[in-house]
Short mmCIF file of C-alpha atoms in Angstrom, two decimals:
data_model
loop_
_atom_site.label_atom_id
_atom_site.label_comp_id
_atom_site.label_asym_id
_atom_site.label_seq_id
_atom_site.Cartn_x
_atom_site.Cartn_y
_atom_site.Cartn_z
CA MET D 1 -5.07 -24.23 14.77
CA ASN D 2 -4.93 -24.07 10.83
CA ILE D 3 -6.80 -21.38 8.66
CA HIS D 4 -9.63 -23.34 7.86
CA SER D 5 -10.97 -23.45 11.69
CA LEU D 6 -10.18 -19.93 12.07
CA LYS D 7 -12.53 -19.15 9.24
CA LEU D 8 -15.21 -21.38 10.44
CA ARG D 9 -14.74 -19.85 13.81
CA ARG D 10 -16.29 -16.45 12.66
CA PHE D 11 -19.74 -18.57 11.75
CA LYS D 12 -20.03 -20.04 15.33
CA PRO D 13 -23.45 -19.10 16.72
CA ARG D 14 -21.39 -18.22 20.07
CA ASN D 15 -19.36 -15.52 17.67
CA LEU D 16 -22.54 -14.46 15.67
CA ARG D 17 -24.23 -13.75 19.18
CA ARG D 18 -21.29 -11.49 20.26
CA GLU D 19 -21.06 -9.74 17.33
CA TRP D 20 -24.78 -9.38 16.55
CA LEU D 21 -27.11 -9.87 19.66
CA SER D 22 -24.97 -9.11 22.49
CA ASN D 23 -26.51 -5.67 22.88
CA PRO D 24 -29.44 -5.31 20.61
CA LYS D 25 -31.41 -2.60 22.17
CA ALA D 26 -28.15 -0.39 22.55
CA ASP D 27 -26.99 -1.20 19.14
CA ILE D 28 -30.19 -0.51 17.44
CA LEU D 29 -30.78 2.98 19.33
CA ALA D 30 -27.19 4.11 18.53
CA GLY D 31 -27.64 3.11 14.87
CA ALA D 32 -31.00 5.44 14.69
CA VAL D 33 -28.85 8.29 16.02
CA VAL D 34 -25.91 7.66 13.57
CA GLY D 35 -28.13 6.75 10.56
CA LEU D 36 -30.24 10.33 10.95
CA ALA D 37 -26.53 12.10 11.68
CA LEU D 38 -25.18 10.42 8.27
CA ILE D 39 -27.72 12.36 6.25
CA PRO D 40 -26.38 15.72 6.16
CA GLU D 41 -22.92 14.57 5.95
CA ALA D 42 -23.43 12.23 3.02
CA ILE D 43 -25.07 15.06 1.02
CA ALA D 44 -22.33 17.63 2.09
CA PHE D 45 -20.09 15.21 0.99
CA SER D 46 -21.63 14.42 -2.45
CA ILE D 47 -21.65 18.37 -2.84
CA ILE D 48 -18.04 18.34 -2.39
CA ALA D 49 -17.49 15.87 -4.87
CA GLY D 50 -19.42 17.51 -7.42
CA VAL D 51 -22.02 15.01 -7.74
CA ASP D 52 -26.00 14.62 -6.70
CA PRO D 53 -26.96 14.06 -3.18
CA LYS D 54 -28.19 10.72 -3.79
CA VAL D 55 -24.51 9.38 -4.75
CA GLY D 56 -23.48 9.95 -1.21
CA LEU D 57 -26.60 8.90 0.22
CA TYR D 58 -26.77 5.76 -1.93
CA ALA D 59 -23.06 4.91 -1.13
CA SER D 60 -23.74 5.60 2.49
CA PHE D 61 -26.62 3.07 2.85
CA ILE D 62 -24.53 0.38 0.68
CA ILE D 63 -21.14 0.64 2.54
CA ALA D 64 -22.87 0.91 5.77
CA VAL D 65 -24.79 -2.60 5.40
CA THR D 66 -22.13 -4.26 3.55
CA THR D 67 -19.43 -3.74 6.34
CA ALA D 68 -21.84 -4.54 9.04
CA PHE D 69 -21.78 -8.03 7.40
CA LEU D 70 -17.93 -8.02 6.31
CA GLY D 71 -16.02 -5.72 8.03
CA GLY D 72 -13.27 -6.27 10.54
CA ARG D 73 -14.27 -3.90 13.39
CA PRO D 74 -17.91 -4.34 15.13
CA GLY D 75 -19.40 -1.00 16.10
CA SER D 76 -17.06 0.92 13.53
CA ILE D 77 -19.27 3.38 10.88
CA SER D 78 -18.14 3.26 7.18
CA ALA D 79 -19.97 5.42 4.62
CA ALA D 80 -19.18 8.12 2.22
CA THR D 81 -16.46 10.56 3.81
CA GLY D 82 -14.86 13.95 3.21
CA ALA D 83 -11.24 12.25 2.93
CA MET D 84 -12.61 10.40 -0.32
CA ALA D 85 -14.79 13.19 -1.72
CA LEU D 86 -11.98 15.36 -1.80
CA LEU D 87 -10.00 12.92 -3.94
CA MET D 88 -12.93 12.78 -6.62
CA ILE D 89 -13.25 16.38 -7.37
CA ASP D 90 -10.89 16.40 -9.95
CA LEU D 91 -12.11 13.29 -11.83
CA VAL D 92 -15.72 13.93 -11.46
CA ARG D 93 -14.87 17.84 -12.95
CA ASP D 94 -13.25 16.44 -15.99
CA TYR D 95 -14.73 13.27 -16.99
CA GLY D 96 -18.17 13.07 -14.86
CA LEU D 97 -19.75 10.53 -12.38
CA GLU D 98 -19.80 7.36 -14.72
CA TYR D 99 -15.83 7.38 -14.57
CA LEU D 100 -16.21 8.18 -10.74
CA LEU D 101 -18.07 4.68 -10.49
CA VAL D 102 -15.47 2.84 -12.67
CA ALA D 103 -12.86 4.66 -10.24
CA THR D 104 -14.91 3.49 -7.29
CA LEU D 105 -15.27 -0.14 -8.61
CA LEU D 106 -11.10 -0.21 -8.81
CA THR D 107 -10.60 1.00 -5.58
CA GLY D 108 -12.76 -1.67 -4.25
CA ILE D 109 -10.69 -4.37 -6.24
CA PHE D 110 -7.31 -2.49 -4.78
CA GLN D 111 -8.79 -2.86 -1.09
CA VAL D 112 -9.40 -6.32 -1.75
CA ILE D 113 -6.32 -7.16 -2.96
CA PHE D 114 -4.61 -5.49 0.12
CA GLY D 115 -6.48 -7.21 2.43
CA VAL D 116 -5.91 -10.96 0.88
CA LEU D 117 -2.12 -9.78 0.98
CA LYS D 118 -2.61 -9.42 4.43
CA LEU D 119 -0.85 -5.86 4.12
CA GLY D 120 -3.21 -4.60 6.96
CA ARG D 121 -0.51 -5.28 9.29
CA GLN D 122 1.51 -2.76 7.82
CA MET D 123 -0.65 -0.30 9.56
CA ARG D 124 1.92 -0.48 12.45
CA TYR D 125 4.65 1.20 10.36
CA VAL D 126 2.63 4.43 9.92
CA PRO D 127 3.79 6.82 12.80
CA ARG D 128 1.25 8.43 15.05
CA ALA D 129 2.86 11.77 13.79
CA VAL D 130 1.95 11.05 10.40
CA MET D 131 -1.64 10.17 11.49
CA VAL D 132 -2.21 13.29 13.14
CA GLY D 133 -1.07 15.48 10.02
CA TYR D 134 -3.33 13.45 8.07
CA ILE D 135 -6.32 13.94 10.22
CA ASN D 136 -5.39 18.03 10.76
CA ALA D 137 -5.43 18.24 6.71
CA LEU D 138 -8.50 16.31 6.38
CA ALA D 139 -10.25 18.77 8.68
CA VAL D 140 -8.66 22.05 7.08
CA LEU D 141 -9.76 20.87 3.49
CA ILE D 142 -13.14 20.11 4.58
CA PHE D 143 -13.45 23.57 5.86
CA LEU D 144 -11.98 24.87 2.59
CA ALA D 145 -14.43 22.93 0.59
CA GLN D 146 -17.31 24.76 2.50
CA LEU D 147 -16.36 28.24 1.47
CA PRO D 148 -17.40 28.50 -1.98
CA GLN D 149 -21.08 27.97 -0.33
CA LEU D 150 -20.11 31.28 1.48
CA ILE D 151 -19.42 33.44 -1.62
CA ASN D 152 -21.76 35.56 -3.74
CA VAL D 153 -24.89 34.51 -1.32
CA PRO D 154 -27.87 36.26 0.31
CA PRO D 155 -27.21 37.86 3.84
CA ALA D 156 -29.58 35.36 5.45
CA VAL D 157 -27.25 32.59 4.39
CA TYR D 158 -24.42 33.94 6.79
CA VAL D 159 -27.40 34.24 9.59
CA MET D 160 -28.44 30.83 9.52
CA ALA D 161 -24.91 29.32 9.24
CA ALA D 162 -24.25 31.54 12.52
CA LEU D 163 -27.29 30.38 14.10
CA SER D 164 -27.09 26.66 13.24
CA LEU D 165 -23.40 26.72 14.99
CA VAL D 166 -25.08 28.28 17.92
CA ILE D 167 -27.45 25.26 18.18
CA ILE D 168 -24.79 22.78 17.40
CA TYR D 169 -22.49 23.77 20.20
CA GLY D 170 -25.05 25.37 22.53
CA LEU D 171 -27.80 22.58 22.60
CA PRO D 172 -25.57 19.85 24.10
CA ARG D 173 -24.99 21.97 26.99
CA LEU D 174 -28.78 21.48 27.90
CA THR D 175 -29.63 17.76 26.47
CA LYS D 176 -27.73 15.46 24.33
CA ALA D 177 -31.25 13.20 23.93
CA VAL D 178 -30.92 14.32 20.29
CA PRO D 179 -27.93 15.19 18.11
CA SER D 180 -27.45 18.84 18.10
CA PRO D 181 -26.68 18.70 14.11
CA LEU D 182 -30.15 17.43 13.45
CA VAL D 183 -31.78 19.78 15.84
CA ALA D 184 -30.03 22.59 13.69
CA LEU D 185 -31.06 21.02 10.18
CA PHE D 186 -34.76 21.03 11.47
CA VAL D 187 -34.93 24.16 12.94
CA MET D 188 -33.42 26.03 9.98
CA THR D 189 -35.20 23.98 7.34
CA THR D 190 -38.41 25.00 9.10
CA ALA D 191 -37.94 28.47 9.37
CA ALA D 192 -36.68 28.67 5.81
CA ILE D 193 -40.18 26.94 4.84
CA ALA D 194 -42.34 28.86 7.22
CA LEU D 195 -40.60 32.31 6.70
CA ARG D 196 -40.17 31.66 2.80
CA ILE D 197 -36.36 32.76 3.09
CA GLU D 198 -34.89 32.58 -0.36
CA VAL D 199 -31.44 30.85 0.24
CA PRO D 200 -29.63 27.98 -1.68
CA THR D 201 -31.10 24.38 -0.65
CA VAL D 202 -29.92 20.84 -0.83
CA GLY D 203 -32.55 20.55 -3.78
CA ASP D 204 -30.67 23.15 -5.86
CA MET D 205 -27.53 20.59 -5.57
CA GLY D 206 -28.81 18.00 -7.51
CA GLU D 207 -31.13 15.03 -7.29
CA LEU D 208 -32.39 13.16 -4.30
CA PRO D 209 -33.31 9.78 -3.98
CA THR D 210 -36.88 8.84 -4.65
CA ALA D 211 -36.53 5.09 -4.67
CA LEU D 212 -33.91 2.10 -3.51
CA PRO D 213 -30.81 2.10 -5.52
CA ILE D 214 -30.83 0.06 -8.92
CA PHE D 215 -28.12 -2.13 -10.30
CA ALA D 216 -26.45 -0.81 -13.25
CA LEU D 217 -23.06 -0.92 -14.99
CA PRO D 218 -20.89 2.06 -15.35
CA GLN D 219 -21.59 3.55 -19.18
CA VAL D 220 -17.95 3.98 -20.11
CA PRO D 221 -15.80 2.62 -22.78
CA LEU D 222 -13.61 -0.70 -21.49
CA THR D 223 -10.40 0.74 -23.12
CA LEU D 224 -6.53 1.00 -21.78
CA GLU D 225 -7.61 4.95 -22.06
CA THR D 226 -10.31 4.77 -19.56
CA LEU D 227 -8.09 2.46 -17.15
CA ARG D 228 -5.36 5.18 -17.61
CA ILE D 229 -7.90 8.07 -16.52
CA VAL D 230 -9.20 6.28 -13.33
CA LEU D 231 -6.14 4.24 -12.26
CA PRO D 232 -4.42 7.23 -10.28
CA THR D 233 -7.42 8.27 -8.45
CA SER D 234 -8.41 4.79 -7.72
CA LEU D 235 -5.03 3.71 -5.91
CA THR D 236 -5.04 6.78 -4.07
CA MET D 237 -8.65 6.62 -3.00
CA ALA D 238 -7.77 2.79 -2.31
CA VAL D 239 -4.79 4.02 -0.15
CA VAL D 240 -6.19 6.71 1.61
CA GLY D 241 -9.57 4.75 2.22
CA LEU D 242 -7.90 1.86 3.96
CA LEU D 243 -5.64 4.26 6.04
CA ALA D 244 -8.89 6.13 7.56
CA SER D 245 -10.66 2.89 8.00
CA PHE D 246 -7.75 1.49 9.92
CA LEU D 247 -7.36 4.47 11.88
CA THR D 248 -11.09 4.07 12.66
CA ALA D 249 -10.97 0.77 13.47
CA SER D 250 -7.97 1.16 15.79
CA LEU D 251 -9.84 4.13 17.67
CA VAL D 252 -12.75 1.78 18.33
CA ASP D 253 -10.41 -0.71 19.36
CA GLU D 254 -8.94 1.83 22.15
CA LEU D 255 -12.63 2.99 22.96
CA THR D 256 -14.21 -0.33 23.45
CA ASP D 257 -11.02 -2.16 24.45
CA THR D 258 -11.55 -5.11 22.20
CA PRO D 259 -9.52 -6.04 18.94
CA SER D 260 -10.06 -5.87 15.30
CA ASN D 261 -9.09 -7.66 12.19
CA LYS D 262 -7.32 -5.22 9.94
CA ASN D 263 -7.08 -7.52 6.67
CA ARG D 264 -10.89 -8.59 7.03
CA GLU D 265 -11.62 -4.98 7.26
CA ALA D 266 -9.85 -4.17 4.29
CA LYS D 267 -11.44 -6.88 2.36
CA GLY D 268 -14.72 -5.75 3.80
CA GLN D 269 -14.25 -2.12 2.57
CA GLY D 270 -12.84 -3.15 -0.77
CA ILE D 271 -16.13 -5.42 -1.62
CA ALA D 272 -18.37 -2.66 -0.12
CA ASN D 273 -17.01 -0.22 -2.63
CA ILE D 274 -17.40 -2.68 -5.62
CA ILE D 275 -20.90 -3.17 -4.74
CA THR D 276 -21.71 0.44 -4.16
CA SER D 277 -20.16 1.26 -7.62
CA PHE D 278 -22.91 -0.85 -9.30
CA PHE D 279 -25.33 0.83 -7.41
CA GLY D 280 -24.87 4.54 -8.44
CA GLY D 281 -22.74 5.23 -5.28
CA MET D 282 -19.45 6.95 -4.53
CA ALA D 283 -16.11 5.44 -2.98
CA GLY D 284 -16.39 5.61 0.99
CA CYS D 285 -14.36 4.31 4.03
CA GLY D 286 -14.39 4.40 8.26
CA MET D 287 -15.68 7.55 9.38
CA ILE D 288 -13.88 8.52 12.91
CA GLY D 289 -16.41 10.86 14.05
CA GLN D 290 -19.69 8.51 13.26
CA SER D 291 -18.05 5.99 14.84
CA VAL D 292 -17.09 7.61 17.92
CA ILE D 293 -20.75 9.01 18.43
CA ASN D 294 -21.91 5.23 17.42
CA VAL D 295 -19.64 4.27 20.44
CA GLN D 296 -20.66 6.96 22.60
CA SER D 297 -24.11 6.09 21.83
CA GLY D 298 -23.83 2.72 23.19
CA GLY D 299 -23.33 0.82 20.05
CA ARG D 300 -21.05 -2.28 19.97
CA GLY D 301 -21.74 -4.81 17.54
CA ARG D 302 -22.55 -5.30 13.81
CA LEU D 303 -26.44 -4.58 14.26
CA SER D 304 -25.71 -0.85 14.93
CA THR D 305 -23.68 -0.49 11.99
CA LEU D 306 -26.62 -2.14 9.97
CA CYS D 307 -29.19 -0.22 11.56
CA ALA D 308 -27.58 3.18 10.88
CA GLY D 309 -27.42 2.00 6.98
CA ILE D 310 -31.12 0.90 7.03
CA PHE D 311 -32.31 4.18 9.25
CA LEU D 312 -30.21 6.27 6.88
CA LEU D 313 -32.12 5.23 3.53
CA PHE D 314 -35.51 4.85 5.26
CA ALA D 315 -35.17 8.59 6.29
CA ILE D 316 -34.28 10.08 3.00
CA LEU D 317 -36.93 7.96 0.92
CA ALA D 318 -39.48 9.27 3.70
CA LEU D 319 -38.31 12.47 4.30
CA SER D 320 -37.12 13.46 0.64
CA ASP D 321 -39.35 16.40 0.37
CA TRP D 322 -38.32 18.00 3.20
CA VAL D 323 -34.41 17.18 2.86
CA ARG D 324 -34.72 18.87 -0.82
CA GLN D 325 -35.81 21.99 1.16
CA MET D 326 -32.86 22.09 3.80
CA PRO D 327 -30.91 25.17 3.52
CA MET D 328 -27.16 24.78 2.41
CA ALA D 329 -26.13 27.10 5.28
CA ALA D 330 -27.37 24.67 7.67
CA LEU D 331 -25.19 21.97 6.11
CA VAL D 332 -22.21 24.30 6.07
CA ALA D 333 -22.43 24.81 9.74
CA VAL D 334 -22.76 20.94 10.30
CA MET D 335 -19.53 20.33 8.05
CA VAL D 336 -17.72 23.28 9.76
CA MET D 337 -18.61 21.11 13.05
CA VAL D 338 -17.38 18.42 11.48
CA SER D 339 -13.98 19.90 10.53
CA ILE D 340 -13.63 21.35 13.98
CA GLY D 341 -14.12 18.11 15.93
CA THR D 342 -11.68 16.48 13.57
CA PHE D 343 -8.92 18.52 13.70
CA ARG D 344 -6.33 17.63 16.60
CA TRP D 345 -6.04 20.64 18.65
CA ALA D 346 -3.78 18.79 21.21
CA SER D 347 -1.37 18.48 18.48
CA PHE D 348 -0.63 22.36 18.62
CA ARG D 349 -1.50 22.83 22.03
CA ASP D 350 1.08 20.49 23.19
CA MET D 351 3.73 21.01 20.80
CA ALA D 352 6.23 22.29 23.45
CA ARG D 353 6.18 18.87 24.77
CA ILE D 354 6.34 16.78 21.71
CA PRO D 355 9.76 16.06 20.24
CA ARG D 356 10.79 18.62 17.36
CA SER D 357 11.00 15.73 15.06
CA GLU D 358 7.43 14.55 15.41
CA THR D 359 6.24 18.17 15.46
CA ALA D 360 8.08 18.46 11.91
CA VAL D 361 6.75 15.25 10.49
CA MET D 362 3.43 16.28 11.58
CA LEU D 363 3.31 19.86 9.97
CA THR D 364 5.20 18.74 6.95
CA THR D 365 2.27 15.89 6.27
CA MET D 366 -0.36 18.30 6.96
CA LEU D 367 1.00 20.94 4.64
CA VAL D 368 1.79 18.67 1.66
CA THR D 369 -1.59 17.27 1.83
CA ILE D 370 -3.47 20.65 2.19
CA PHE D 371 -1.33 22.30 -0.77
CA THR D 372 -1.16 19.33 -2.89
CA ARG D 373 -4.49 17.83 -2.18
CA ASN D 374 -3.18 14.46 -2.23
CA PHE D 375 -3.68 12.35 0.98
CA ALA D 376 -1.55 9.55 -0.28
CA LEU D 377 1.79 12.22 -1.22
CA GLY D 378 1.14 13.78 2.21
CA VAL D 379 1.26 10.62 4.07
CA ALA D 380 4.34 9.26 2.07
CA THR D 381 6.19 12.23 2.90
CA GLY D 382 5.36 12.00 6.48
CA ILE D 383 6.73 8.22 6.58
CA VAL D 384 9.98 9.32 4.86
CA MET D 385 10.64 12.14 6.97
CA SER D 386 9.94 9.57 9.84
CA THR D 387 12.55 7.12 8.67
CA VAL D 388 14.74 9.84 8.21
CA PHE D 389 14.71 11.24 11.66
CA PHE D 390 14.69 7.43 13.07
CA SER D 391 17.68 6.76 10.86
CA ARG D 392 19.38 9.47 12.24
CA LYS D 393 18.66 8.41 15.66
CA ILE D 394 19.66 5.15 15.59
CA ALA D 395 22.93 6.49 14.18
CA ARG D 396 23.86 8.38 16.87
CA LEU D 397 23.89 5.47 19.25
CA VAL D 398 27.00 3.85 17.86
CA PHE D 399 29.77 3.40 20.39
CA VAL D 400 33.23 2.57 20.06
CA ASP D 401 35.17 1.80 23.07
CA LYS D 402 38.99 2.01 23.07
CA VAL D 403 40.98 -0.24 24.98
CA LEU D 404 44.95 -0.39 24.87
CA ARG D 405 46.63 -3.72 26.01
CA ASP D 406 49.73 -3.35 28.37
CA ASP D 407 52.39 -3.72 26.07
CA GLY D 408 51.39 -0.53 24.13
CA ASN D 409 51.06 -2.28 20.79
CA HIS D 410 47.82 -3.93 20.57
CA ARG D 411 44.45 -1.43 20.25
CA ILE D 412 41.05 -3.32 20.91
CA TYR D 413 38.29 -1.23 19.49
CA ASN D 414 35.01 -2.57 20.93
CA VAL D 415 31.98 -1.47 18.77
CA SER D 416 28.11 -1.57 19.96
CA GLY D 417 25.44 -0.16 17.78
CA GLN D 418 23.84 -0.63 14.35
CA ILE D 419 25.98 -0.16 11.35
CA PHE D 420 24.39 0.96 8.30
CA PHE D 421 24.28 3.71 5.66
CA VAL D 422 23.23 6.73 7.97
CA SER D 423 26.14 5.59 10.98
CA VAL D 424 28.76 4.77 8.97
CA GLU D 425 30.63 8.19 9.34
CA GLU D 426 30.13 8.27 13.45
CA PHE D 427 31.75 4.29 13.08
CA SER D 428 34.71 5.32 10.75
CA ASP D 429 35.41 8.72 12.63
CA ALA D 430 35.70 6.72 16.00
CA PHE D 431 39.10 5.35 14.80
CA ASP D 432 42.55 6.77 15.28
CA PHE D 433 44.70 5.76 12.06
CA ASN D 434 47.28 7.92 13.36
CA GLU D 435 48.49 5.98 16.19
CA PHE D 436 51.53 3.81 15.94
CA ILE D 437 50.64 0.27 16.88
CA ASP D 438 51.37 -3.08 15.58
CA ARG D 439 48.13 -4.95 16.24
CA VAL D 440 44.42 -4.01 15.83
CA THR D 441 41.34 -5.91 17.05
CA ILE D 442 37.80 -4.79 15.94
CA ASP D 443 35.36 -6.48 18.03
CA LEU D 444 31.77 -6.51 16.78
CA THR D 445 30.19 -8.71 19.21
CA HIS D 446 27.57 -5.79 20.23
CA ALA D 447 26.99 -4.63 16.86
CA HIS D 448 25.41 -5.47 13.82
CA LEU D 449 25.95 -4.72 9.90
CA TRP D 450 22.99 -3.92 7.97
CA ASP D 451 23.80 -2.92 4.59
CA GLN D 452 26.55 -2.53 1.48
CA GLY D 453 27.42 0.92 3.15
CA ALA D 454 28.28 -0.76 6.55
CA VAL D 455 30.50 -3.42 5.03
CA ALA D 456 32.40 -0.78 2.87
CA ALA D 457 32.86 1.20 6.15
CA LEU D 458 34.32 -1.62 7.50
CA ASP D 459 36.79 -2.53 4.48
CA LYS D 460 37.71 1.30 4.52
CA VAL D 461 38.67 0.78 8.26
CA VAL D 462 40.67 -2.04 8.19
CA ASN D 463 42.50 -0.91 4.85
CA LYS D 464 43.60 2.14 6.48
CA PHE D 465 44.90 0.41 9.46
CA ARG D 466 46.84 -2.29 7.04
CA ARG D 467 48.40 0.67 5.08
CA ALA D 468 49.85 1.89 8.53
CA GLY D 469 51.50 -1.25 8.75
CA ALA D 470 48.99 -2.95 11.70
CA GLU D 471 47.52 -6.31 11.61
CA VAL D 472 44.13 -6.50 11.89
CA GLU D 473 41.54 -8.81 13.21
CA VAL D 474 38.06 -8.34 12.87
CA VAL D 475 36.11 -10.83 15.84
CA GLY D 476 32.54 -11.10 17.20
CA LEU D 477 30.43 -11.19 13.85
CA ASN D 478 27.00 -12.44 14.35
CA GLU D 479 25.76 -14.88 11.93
CA ALA D 480 23.84 -12.26 9.68
CA SER D 481 26.93 -9.68 9.53
CA ALA D 482 29.13 -12.43 8.71
CA THR D 483 27.19 -13.81 5.77
CA LEU D 484 27.05 -10.17 4.63
CA VAL D 485 30.92 -9.65 5.05
CA GLU D 486 31.68 -12.80 3.42
CA LYS D 487 29.53 -11.49 0.20
CA LEU D 488 30.65 -7.96 -0.07
CA ALA D 489 33.96 -7.59 1.80
CA ILE D 490 37.16 -6.81 0.15
CA HIS D 491 39.55 -6.80 3.28
CA SER D 492 38.74 -10.30 4.15
CA GLN D 493 39.71 -11.56 0.54
CA PRO D 494 43.54 -12.98 0.04
CA THR D 495 45.89 -10.14 -1.11
CA PRO D 496 48.80 -11.13 -3.54
CA SER D 497 51.39 -9.00 -1.34
CA PRO D 498 52.86 -11.65 1.06
CA SER D 499 53.81 -8.84 3.37
CA ARG D 500 50.62 -7.46 4.38
CA PRO D 501 48.81 -9.36 7.02
CA ILE D 502 45.57 -11.08 6.21
CA ALA D 503 42.55 -10.07 8.73
CA LYS D 504 41.08 -12.95 10.43
CA GLU D 505 37.20 -13.15 11.65
CA ASN D 506 35.75 -15.29 13.93
#
């Protein structure tokens, strides 16, 4: 089947029905629940980023609607997220909203390029320990971002935050018909209005939407200086956003036992971020928590994601006056819930059963991300550590079996394993250069030479035996190893001294 037919298959009526209309009632209800639940999170993430609440609300609406059509994982929820908000703080503080919109545009362009280049398949090379460390760091940073809202505030703030947490965690024990965070927000807001409690509110944080988002170009100079300012943040957001989106898609894959298209997801997320940048929205990505809520509420198809965006916009336009009076204490409680729910507590509870190397990778990824507030650096550090640990494990799997022929003058070394720069020391140490023999055969039938370090190690071994007066024969090289030896090896080249035997390679 060619690429053209694969693209056309997406738009066949049967596929459209399966992705959009196979589960309409449950998708609409699940979308309504998620749409309402997105309101407090979008507002909270906007405040974390340092922008007006409408920026996160507009972004959540546009990204959810766009990915409903273009995303690669039906049933997954994408919107403004804490992971992206944390990356915007410095840019917004130093340069303002307009530069954030340019960064969002560039983030989307990068993500589309990643999707076109089919880099989604590289997700398989990110170890689970790195993923867990990334998720834990995200949870901790979301929690830390709430602390400024609890400093130098009236005592009533602490009371309302505590009562909100009681409702959030206590109500599900009685009923799960309505999301407990929404109930907490409703009760606390109603109480604050009715009792005229003086506490910080959402309205104090900035402007809320009163109309549909309007198309506008970011008002910044089109210069290389602007590119220099936004490029680091954009590239980091593009990588972190795709990492979060792929992780979300994989989780929904597991929950629904259906596959996703990671490359299409990358392009869909990129296009969504490009569009939202022209309508005053911040960059977003896949949301693990809301996607789980969607699936657990019965959402399976693209209709659930579309309804989430539509219900979100309807709610904020119809209830803007009420939302404006929402206490920040209740929102802080919601974000604490998100933080606690995001953190992978099992990664610490099961630490005794998990290999130490994986625990080290998880903790390092987590701590680097928390202290640098740089998700890309944390993930990159974790991947490098995982690579080093894996290489060390592979290096230990080099075995050399020694066989002495009956005449006592011919030693055969049967080598098995992967020979590369990490394992060359184990390879070299397996040979006895002090043994008095006339002939040495190095059998590499069950081994593979991977790099220049491996060839150099083989050269060293052969030349040491030659200097001891032994004739050396290298046999069993596979095609790839033989090609590498032919290009790089010194021992196989003719020597000017006729007294030295020349190694033979089969």
